[in-house]
Coordinates of C-alpha atoms in Angstrom, one line a residue:
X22 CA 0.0 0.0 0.0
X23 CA 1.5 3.5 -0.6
X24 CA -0.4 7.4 -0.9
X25 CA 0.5 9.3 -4.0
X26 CA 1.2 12.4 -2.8
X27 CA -1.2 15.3 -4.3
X28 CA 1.9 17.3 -5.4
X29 CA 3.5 14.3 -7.2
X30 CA 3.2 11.4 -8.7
X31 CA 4.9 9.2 -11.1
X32 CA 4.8 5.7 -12.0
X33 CA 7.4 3.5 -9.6
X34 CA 8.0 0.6 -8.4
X35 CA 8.5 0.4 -4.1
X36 CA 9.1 -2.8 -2.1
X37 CA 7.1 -1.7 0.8
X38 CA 3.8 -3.1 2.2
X39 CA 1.7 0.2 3.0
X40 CA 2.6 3.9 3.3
X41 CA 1.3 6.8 4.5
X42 CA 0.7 10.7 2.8
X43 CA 1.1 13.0 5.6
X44 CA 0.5 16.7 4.1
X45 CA 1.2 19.8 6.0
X46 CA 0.2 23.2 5.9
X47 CA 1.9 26.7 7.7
X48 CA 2.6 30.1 7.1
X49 CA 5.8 31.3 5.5
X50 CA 7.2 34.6 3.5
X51 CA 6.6 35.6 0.3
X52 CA 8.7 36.0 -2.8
X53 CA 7.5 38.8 -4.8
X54 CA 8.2 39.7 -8.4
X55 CA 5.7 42.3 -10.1
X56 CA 8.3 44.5 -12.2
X57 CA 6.7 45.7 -15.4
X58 CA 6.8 43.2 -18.4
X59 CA 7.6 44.2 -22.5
X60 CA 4.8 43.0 -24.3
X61 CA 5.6 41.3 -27.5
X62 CA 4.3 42.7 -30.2
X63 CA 3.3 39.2 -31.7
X64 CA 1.1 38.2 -29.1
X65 CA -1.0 41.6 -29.1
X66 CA -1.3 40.7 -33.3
X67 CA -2.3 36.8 -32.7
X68 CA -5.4 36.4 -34.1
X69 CA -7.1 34.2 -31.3
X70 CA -11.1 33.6 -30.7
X71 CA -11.4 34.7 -27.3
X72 CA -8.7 37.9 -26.3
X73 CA -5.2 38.5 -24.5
X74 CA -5.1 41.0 -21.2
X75 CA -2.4 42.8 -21.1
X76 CA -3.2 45.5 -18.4
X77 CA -4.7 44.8 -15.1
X78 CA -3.2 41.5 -14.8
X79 CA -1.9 41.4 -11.1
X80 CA -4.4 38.7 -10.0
X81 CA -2.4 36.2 -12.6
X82 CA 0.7 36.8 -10.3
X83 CA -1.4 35.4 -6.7
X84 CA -1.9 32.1 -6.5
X85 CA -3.4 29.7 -3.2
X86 CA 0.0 29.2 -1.7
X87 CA 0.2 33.2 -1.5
X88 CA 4.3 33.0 -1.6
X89 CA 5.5 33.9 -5.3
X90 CA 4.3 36.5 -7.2
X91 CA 5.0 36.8 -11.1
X92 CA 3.6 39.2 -12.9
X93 CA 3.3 37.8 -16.6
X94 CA 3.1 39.7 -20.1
X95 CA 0.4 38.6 -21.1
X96 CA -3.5 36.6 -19.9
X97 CA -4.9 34.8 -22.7
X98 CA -8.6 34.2 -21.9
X99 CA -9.4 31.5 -24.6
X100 CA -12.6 31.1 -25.7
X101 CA -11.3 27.4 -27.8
X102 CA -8.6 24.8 -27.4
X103 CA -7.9 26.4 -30.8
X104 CA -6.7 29.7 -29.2
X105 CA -4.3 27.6 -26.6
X106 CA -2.5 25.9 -29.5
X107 CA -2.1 29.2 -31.5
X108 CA -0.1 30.7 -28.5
X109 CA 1.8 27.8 -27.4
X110 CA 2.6 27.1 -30.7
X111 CA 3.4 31.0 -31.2
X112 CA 5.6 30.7 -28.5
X113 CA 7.0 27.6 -29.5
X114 CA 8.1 29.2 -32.7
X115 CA 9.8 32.1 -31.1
X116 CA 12.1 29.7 -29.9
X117 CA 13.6 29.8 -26.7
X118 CA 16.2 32.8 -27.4
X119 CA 12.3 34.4 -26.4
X120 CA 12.5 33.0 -22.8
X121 CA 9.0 33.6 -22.7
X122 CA 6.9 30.8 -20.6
X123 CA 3.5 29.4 -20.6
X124 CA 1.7 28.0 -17.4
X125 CA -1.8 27.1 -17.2
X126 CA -4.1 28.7 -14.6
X127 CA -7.2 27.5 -13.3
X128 CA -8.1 28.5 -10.2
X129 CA -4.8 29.6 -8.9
X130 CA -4.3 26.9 -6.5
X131 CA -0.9 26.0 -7.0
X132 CA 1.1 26.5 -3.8
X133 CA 4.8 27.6 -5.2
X134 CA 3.9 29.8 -8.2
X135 CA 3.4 26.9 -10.7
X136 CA 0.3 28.3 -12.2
X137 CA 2.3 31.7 -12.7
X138 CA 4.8 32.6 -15.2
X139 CA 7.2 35.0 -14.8
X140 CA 6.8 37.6 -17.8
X141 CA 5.2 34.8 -19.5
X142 CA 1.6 33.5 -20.5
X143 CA -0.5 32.8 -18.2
X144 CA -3.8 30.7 -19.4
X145 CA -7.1 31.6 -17.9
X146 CA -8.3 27.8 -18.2
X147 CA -11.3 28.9 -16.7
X148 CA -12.3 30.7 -19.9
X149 CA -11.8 28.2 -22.0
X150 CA -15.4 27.2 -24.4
X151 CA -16.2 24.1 -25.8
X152 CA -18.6 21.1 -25.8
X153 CA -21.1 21.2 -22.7
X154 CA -20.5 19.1 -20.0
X155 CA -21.7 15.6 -21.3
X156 CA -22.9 13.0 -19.0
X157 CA -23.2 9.4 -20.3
X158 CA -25.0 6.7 -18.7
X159 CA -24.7 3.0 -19.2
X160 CA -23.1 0.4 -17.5
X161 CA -19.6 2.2 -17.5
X162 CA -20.8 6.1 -17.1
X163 CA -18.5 8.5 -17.5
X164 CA -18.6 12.4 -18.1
X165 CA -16.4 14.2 -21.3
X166 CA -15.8 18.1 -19.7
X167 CA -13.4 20.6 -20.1
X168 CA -10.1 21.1 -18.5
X169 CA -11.4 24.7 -17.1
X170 CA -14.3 23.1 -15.3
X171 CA -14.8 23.1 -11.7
X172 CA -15.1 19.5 -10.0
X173 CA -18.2 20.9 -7.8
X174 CA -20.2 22.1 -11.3
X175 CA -19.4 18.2 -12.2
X176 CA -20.9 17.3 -9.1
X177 CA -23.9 19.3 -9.5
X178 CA -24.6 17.7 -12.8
X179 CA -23.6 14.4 -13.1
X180 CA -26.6 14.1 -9.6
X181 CA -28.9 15.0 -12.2
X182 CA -28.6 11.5 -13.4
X183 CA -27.5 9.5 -9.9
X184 CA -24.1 9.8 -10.6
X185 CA -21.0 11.1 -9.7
X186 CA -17.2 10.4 -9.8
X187 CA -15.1 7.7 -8.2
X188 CA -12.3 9.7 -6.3
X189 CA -12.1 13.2 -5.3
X190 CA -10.0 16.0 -3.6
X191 CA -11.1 17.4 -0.5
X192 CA -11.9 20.8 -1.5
X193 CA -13.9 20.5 -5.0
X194 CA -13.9 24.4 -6.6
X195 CA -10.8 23.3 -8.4
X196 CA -10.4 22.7 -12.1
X197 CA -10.4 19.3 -13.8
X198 CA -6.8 19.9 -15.3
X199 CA -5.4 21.5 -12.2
X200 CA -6.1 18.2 -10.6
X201 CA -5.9 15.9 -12.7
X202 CA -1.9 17.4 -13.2
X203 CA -1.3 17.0 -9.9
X204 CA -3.3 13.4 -8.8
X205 CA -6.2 13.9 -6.8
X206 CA -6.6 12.4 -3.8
X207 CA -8.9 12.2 -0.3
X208 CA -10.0 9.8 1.5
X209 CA -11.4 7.4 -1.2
X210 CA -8.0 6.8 -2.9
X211 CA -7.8 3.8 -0.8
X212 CA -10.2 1.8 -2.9
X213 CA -10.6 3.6 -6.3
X214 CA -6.8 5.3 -6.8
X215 CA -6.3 9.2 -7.0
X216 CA -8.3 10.9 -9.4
X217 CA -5.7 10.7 -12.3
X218 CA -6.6 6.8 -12.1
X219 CA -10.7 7.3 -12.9
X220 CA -9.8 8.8 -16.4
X221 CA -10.4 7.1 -19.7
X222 CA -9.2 9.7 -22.0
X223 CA -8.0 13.5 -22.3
X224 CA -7.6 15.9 -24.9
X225 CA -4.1 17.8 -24.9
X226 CA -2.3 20.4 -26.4
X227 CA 1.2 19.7 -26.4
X228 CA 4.2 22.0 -26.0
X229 CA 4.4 22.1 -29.6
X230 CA 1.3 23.4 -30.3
X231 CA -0.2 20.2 -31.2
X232 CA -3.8 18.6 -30.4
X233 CA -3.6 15.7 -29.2
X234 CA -6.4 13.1 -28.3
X235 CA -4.6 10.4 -25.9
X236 CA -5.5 7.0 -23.6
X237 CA -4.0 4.6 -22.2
X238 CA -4.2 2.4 -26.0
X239 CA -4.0 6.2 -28.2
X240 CA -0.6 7.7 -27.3
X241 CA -0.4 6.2 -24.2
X242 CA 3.2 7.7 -23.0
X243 CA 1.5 11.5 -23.3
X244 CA -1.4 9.8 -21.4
X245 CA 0.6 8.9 -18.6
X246 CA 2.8 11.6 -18.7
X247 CA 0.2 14.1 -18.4
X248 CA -1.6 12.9 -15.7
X249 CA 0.2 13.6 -12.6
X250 CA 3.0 15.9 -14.3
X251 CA 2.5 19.1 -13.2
X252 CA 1.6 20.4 -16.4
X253 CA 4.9 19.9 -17.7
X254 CA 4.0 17.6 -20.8
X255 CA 1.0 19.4 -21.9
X256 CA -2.4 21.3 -20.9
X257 CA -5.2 19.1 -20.6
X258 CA -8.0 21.0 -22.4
X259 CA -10.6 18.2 -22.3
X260 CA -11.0 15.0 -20.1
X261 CA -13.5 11.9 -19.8
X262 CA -13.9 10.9 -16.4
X263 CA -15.1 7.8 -14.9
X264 CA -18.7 8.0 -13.0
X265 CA -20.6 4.9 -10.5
X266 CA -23.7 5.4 -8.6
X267 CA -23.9 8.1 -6.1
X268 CA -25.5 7.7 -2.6
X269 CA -27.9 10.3 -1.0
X270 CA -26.6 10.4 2.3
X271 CA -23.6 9.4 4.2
X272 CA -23.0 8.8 8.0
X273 CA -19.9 10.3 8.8
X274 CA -17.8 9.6 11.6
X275 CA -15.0 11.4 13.6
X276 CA -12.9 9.3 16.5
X277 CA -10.2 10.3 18.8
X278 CA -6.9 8.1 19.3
X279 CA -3.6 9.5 21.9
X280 CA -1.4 6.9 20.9
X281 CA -0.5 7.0 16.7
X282 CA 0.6 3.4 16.4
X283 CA -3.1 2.4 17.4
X284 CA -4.4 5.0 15.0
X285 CA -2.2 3.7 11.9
X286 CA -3.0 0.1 12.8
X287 CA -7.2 1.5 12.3
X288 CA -6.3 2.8 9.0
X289 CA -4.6 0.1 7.7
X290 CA -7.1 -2.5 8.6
X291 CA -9.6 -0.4 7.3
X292 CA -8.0 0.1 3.8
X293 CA -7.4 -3.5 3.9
X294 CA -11.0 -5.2 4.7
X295 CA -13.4 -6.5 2.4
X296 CA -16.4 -4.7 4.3
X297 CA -15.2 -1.1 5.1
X298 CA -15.8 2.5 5.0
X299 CA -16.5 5.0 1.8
X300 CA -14.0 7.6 2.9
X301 CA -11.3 6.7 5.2
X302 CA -8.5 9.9 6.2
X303 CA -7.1 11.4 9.4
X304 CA -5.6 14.4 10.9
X305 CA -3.3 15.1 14.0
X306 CA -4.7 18.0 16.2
X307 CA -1.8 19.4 17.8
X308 CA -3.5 20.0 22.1
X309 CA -6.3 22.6 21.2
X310 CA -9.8 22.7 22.9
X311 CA -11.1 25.0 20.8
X312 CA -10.4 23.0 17.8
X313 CA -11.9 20.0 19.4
X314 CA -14.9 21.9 20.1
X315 CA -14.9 23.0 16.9
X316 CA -15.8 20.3 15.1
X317 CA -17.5 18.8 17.8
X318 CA -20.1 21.3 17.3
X319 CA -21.5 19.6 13.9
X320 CA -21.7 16.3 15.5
X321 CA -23.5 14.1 18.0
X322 CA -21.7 12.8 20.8
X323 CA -22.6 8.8 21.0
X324 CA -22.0 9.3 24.7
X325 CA -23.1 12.8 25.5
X326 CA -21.5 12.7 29.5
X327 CA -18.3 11.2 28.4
X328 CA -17.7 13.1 25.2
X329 CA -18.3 16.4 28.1
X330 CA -15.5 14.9 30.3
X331 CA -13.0 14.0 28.0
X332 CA -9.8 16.0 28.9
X333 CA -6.8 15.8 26.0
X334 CA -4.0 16.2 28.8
X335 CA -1.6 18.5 26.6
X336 CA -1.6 15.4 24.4
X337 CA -1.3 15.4 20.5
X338 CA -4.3 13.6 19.2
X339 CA -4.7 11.6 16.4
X340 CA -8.5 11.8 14.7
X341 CA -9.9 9.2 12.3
X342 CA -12.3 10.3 9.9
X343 CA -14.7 8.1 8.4
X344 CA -17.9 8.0 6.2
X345 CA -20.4 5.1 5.4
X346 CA -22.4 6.0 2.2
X347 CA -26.1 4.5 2.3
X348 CA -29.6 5.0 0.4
X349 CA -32.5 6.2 2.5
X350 CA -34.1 3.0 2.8
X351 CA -31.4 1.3 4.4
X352 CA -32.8 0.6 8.0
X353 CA -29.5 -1.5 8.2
X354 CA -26.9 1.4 8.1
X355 CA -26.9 2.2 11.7
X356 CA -26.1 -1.9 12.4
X357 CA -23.8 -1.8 9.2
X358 CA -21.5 1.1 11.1
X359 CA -22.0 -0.4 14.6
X360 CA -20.1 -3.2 13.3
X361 CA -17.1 -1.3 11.2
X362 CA -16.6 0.5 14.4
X363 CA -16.4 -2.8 16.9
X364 CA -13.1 -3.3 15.1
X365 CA -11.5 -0.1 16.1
X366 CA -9.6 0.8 19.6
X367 CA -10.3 4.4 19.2
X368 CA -11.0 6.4 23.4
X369 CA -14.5 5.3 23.4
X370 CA -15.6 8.6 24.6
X371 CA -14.9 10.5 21.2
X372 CA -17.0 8.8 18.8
X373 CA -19.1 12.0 16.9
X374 CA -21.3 11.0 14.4
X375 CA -23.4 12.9 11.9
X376 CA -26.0 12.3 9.1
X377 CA -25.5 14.3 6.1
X378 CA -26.5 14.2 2.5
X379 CA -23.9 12.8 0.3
X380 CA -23.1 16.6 -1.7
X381 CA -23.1 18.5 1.7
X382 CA -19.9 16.0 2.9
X383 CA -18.2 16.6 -0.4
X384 CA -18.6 20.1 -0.4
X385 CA -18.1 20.5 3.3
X386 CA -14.3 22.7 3.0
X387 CA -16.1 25.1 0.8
X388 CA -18.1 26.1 4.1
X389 CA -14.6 26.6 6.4
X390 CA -13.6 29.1 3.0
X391 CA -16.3 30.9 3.4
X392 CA -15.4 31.5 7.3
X393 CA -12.0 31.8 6.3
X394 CA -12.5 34.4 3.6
X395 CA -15.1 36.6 5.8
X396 CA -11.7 37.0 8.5
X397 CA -9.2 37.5 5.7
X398 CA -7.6 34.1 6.3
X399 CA -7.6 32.4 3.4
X400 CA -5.2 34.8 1.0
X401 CA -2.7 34.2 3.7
X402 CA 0.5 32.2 2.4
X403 CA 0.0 28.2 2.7
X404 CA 2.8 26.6 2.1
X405 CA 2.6 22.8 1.8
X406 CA 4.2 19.8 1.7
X407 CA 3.3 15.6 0.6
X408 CA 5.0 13.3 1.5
X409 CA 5.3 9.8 0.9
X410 CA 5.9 7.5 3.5
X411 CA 6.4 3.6 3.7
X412 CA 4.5 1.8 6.4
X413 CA 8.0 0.5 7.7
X414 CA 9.3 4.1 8.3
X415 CA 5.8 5.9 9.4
X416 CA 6.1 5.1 13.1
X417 CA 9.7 6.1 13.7
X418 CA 8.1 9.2 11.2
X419 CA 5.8 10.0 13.8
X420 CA 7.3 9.7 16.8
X421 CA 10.2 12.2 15.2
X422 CA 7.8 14.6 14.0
X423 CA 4.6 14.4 15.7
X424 CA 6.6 13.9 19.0
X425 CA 9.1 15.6 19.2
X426 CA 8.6 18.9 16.6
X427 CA 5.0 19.9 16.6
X428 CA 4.3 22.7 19.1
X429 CA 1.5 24.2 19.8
X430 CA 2.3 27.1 17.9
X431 CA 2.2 24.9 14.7
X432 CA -0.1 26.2 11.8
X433 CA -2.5 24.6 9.8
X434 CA -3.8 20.9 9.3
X435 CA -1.4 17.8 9.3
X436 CA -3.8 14.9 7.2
X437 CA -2.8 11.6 6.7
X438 CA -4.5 9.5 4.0
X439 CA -4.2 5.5 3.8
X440 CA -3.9 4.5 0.9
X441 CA -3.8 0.4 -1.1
X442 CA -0.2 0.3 -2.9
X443 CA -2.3 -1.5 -5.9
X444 CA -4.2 1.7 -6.1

């Protein structure tokens, strides 16, 4: 078993038996560059559908991480894949005595200024036109959209028709080919992969210029290179994504462990059973009350009086997070979880449970941005790093890091996805 990391991913072979992603978010400075750009000439007489910007471009040099800022030449807001190929190819052409760049944008959630390019091209993805979002039902659904749309508007409309996608990211108002570049992961990797391993086919234009249908049969090498490589093999303008039944609600589940060996030997049985969970993650929560209160506040206690007297003692906590997907006719689902959670040695006390409908869990980070935004915290710089770490390292890992180096004056969330190595 092994967790792609979000950040990275490429096809290797390890000799471990399981491994854990552990991804971690702070707060650290900023490197700035906006110094005015000369714009070429060539680009402001391309002849493109949709238009260049070449004034009033400072958002194009911001992206999530909030750490680099590159001010480009130019935005191209495409309104065809037609219009990306004529300026990569442009660009292509110029040669690289030019040292102009191109980089991709869709929402800006890069994290080190990958979706920037300094006095470069930037690609408002999210204005690309083309074919409508086409859903396709059968007995291997699957939904053709473009690389500019946002997971959650996929969401949205693939319900109309009781489906949805096999793996997703936590936060959803991200673009397909922003993704899909990166991998894609939360807590269903564990049975279904990261999201780059639900697609059957993309449409890319290559760093030629070129358009360029691709699958794992058609071009395969630009397939595989593409997926998972940071948009440094192509743009993915277009992709066809694999869809299965979606349920209406889910139970979800949140338990407490104080002792990290425990809490990986939870996840790993998990991942591993026949019978399991839908979504199976974790996070470390590094001796706060009010962030145990927090998110105790949007669950039931099983045990009211004991979930009241549980006391952390200055201990770094280790929280499971779980979900059980169900129709609403299943009288069973209550028994069904009863039984998962028999299996588990998390402190008895902290077992929160809530019943929510399947699109309200998915969507559920979108409601901490909106908190976030209204106090001003979300531009703030988020630096970030994946790892990936091999089950027979992840306890000397933790006792290292999550022992010895977390204070409580850490920022941000430290999660920990399990994930099957055949995945």
């Amino acid at each position: 078993m092994r967790y792609p990391p979000i950040s990275f991913l490429r096809p290797i072979s390890i000799p471990f038996i399981a491994s854990f992603v552990i991804l971690f978010l702070g707060c650290l400075t900023a490197n700035i560059s906006l110094c005015l750009p000369i714009i070429p000439s060539s680009l402001e007489t391309l002849s493109v559908d949709g238009h260049f910007s070449f004034h009033g471009i400072e958002h194009a040099a911001r992206d999530f991480g909030n750490r680099y800022q590159f001010l480009p030449q130019a935005v191209l807001h495409p309104k065809s894949v037609s219009d990306i190929a004529t300026t990569i190819k442009h660009v292509w052409q110029m040669g690289p005595g030019s040292e102009l760049t191109v980089a991709a944008r869709g929402h800006g959630h890069s994290l080190q200024g990958q979706a920037q390019a300094h006095q470069g091209v930037v690609i408002n993805m999210e204005s690309l036109q083309g074919t409508e979002m086409q859903v396709y039902t059968g007995n291997f659904p699957y939904v053709d959209v473009s690389g500019g749309e946002l997971w959650i508007n996929i969401l949205h409309e693939s319900l109309k028709y009781g489906l949805a996608p096999k793996s997703w990211t936590d936060y959803l108002h991200l673009t397909v080919g922003g993704t899909l570049s990166n991998a894609g992961i939360s807590g269903q990797a564990f049975r279904h992969g990261p999201q780059i391993s639900n697609v059957h086919w993309l449409e890319v234009v290559t760093g030629k210029g070129e358009v360029i249908n691709c699958s794992k049969k058609q071009h395969g090498d630009l397939f595989h290179s593409v997926l998972g490589g940071l948009g440094q093999f192509g743009i993915i303008t277009r992709a066809r994504i694999s869809l299965e039944p979606a349920p209406k609600m889910v139970k979800w589940i949140r338990v407490l462990y104080s002792d990290f060996s425990t809490f990986a030997r939870d996840q790993e049985y998990l991942i591993s059973a026949e019978n399991t969970f839908d979504y199976i993650e974790g996070f470390v929560i590094i001796n706060r009350t009010g962030l145990l209160n927090n998110w105790r506040s949007s669950f039931n206690p099983q045990d009211p009086v004991q979930a009241s007297q549980f006391e952390s003692d200055g201990k770094i906590l280790f929280c499971l997070e779980l979900t059980k997907n169900f129709k609403v006719d299943n009288t069973n689902i209550n028994q069904e979880v009863e039984s998962l959670l028999s299996q588990l040695s998390y402190i008895p006390s902290t077992l929160f449970l809530s019943e929510v409908p399947y699109i309200d869990f998915l969507d559920r980070v979108h409601v901490s941005e909106v908190k976030l935004r209204s106090k001003g915290l979300w531009e703030v710089p988020h630096p970030w790093l994946n790892l990936l770490v091999p089950k027979s390292k992840i306890h000397n890992f933790a006792k290292e890091v999550f022992g010895k180096i977390l204070k409580d004056t850490s920022n941000g969330p430290i999660l920990i996805y399990p994930v099957n190595k055949s995945k």
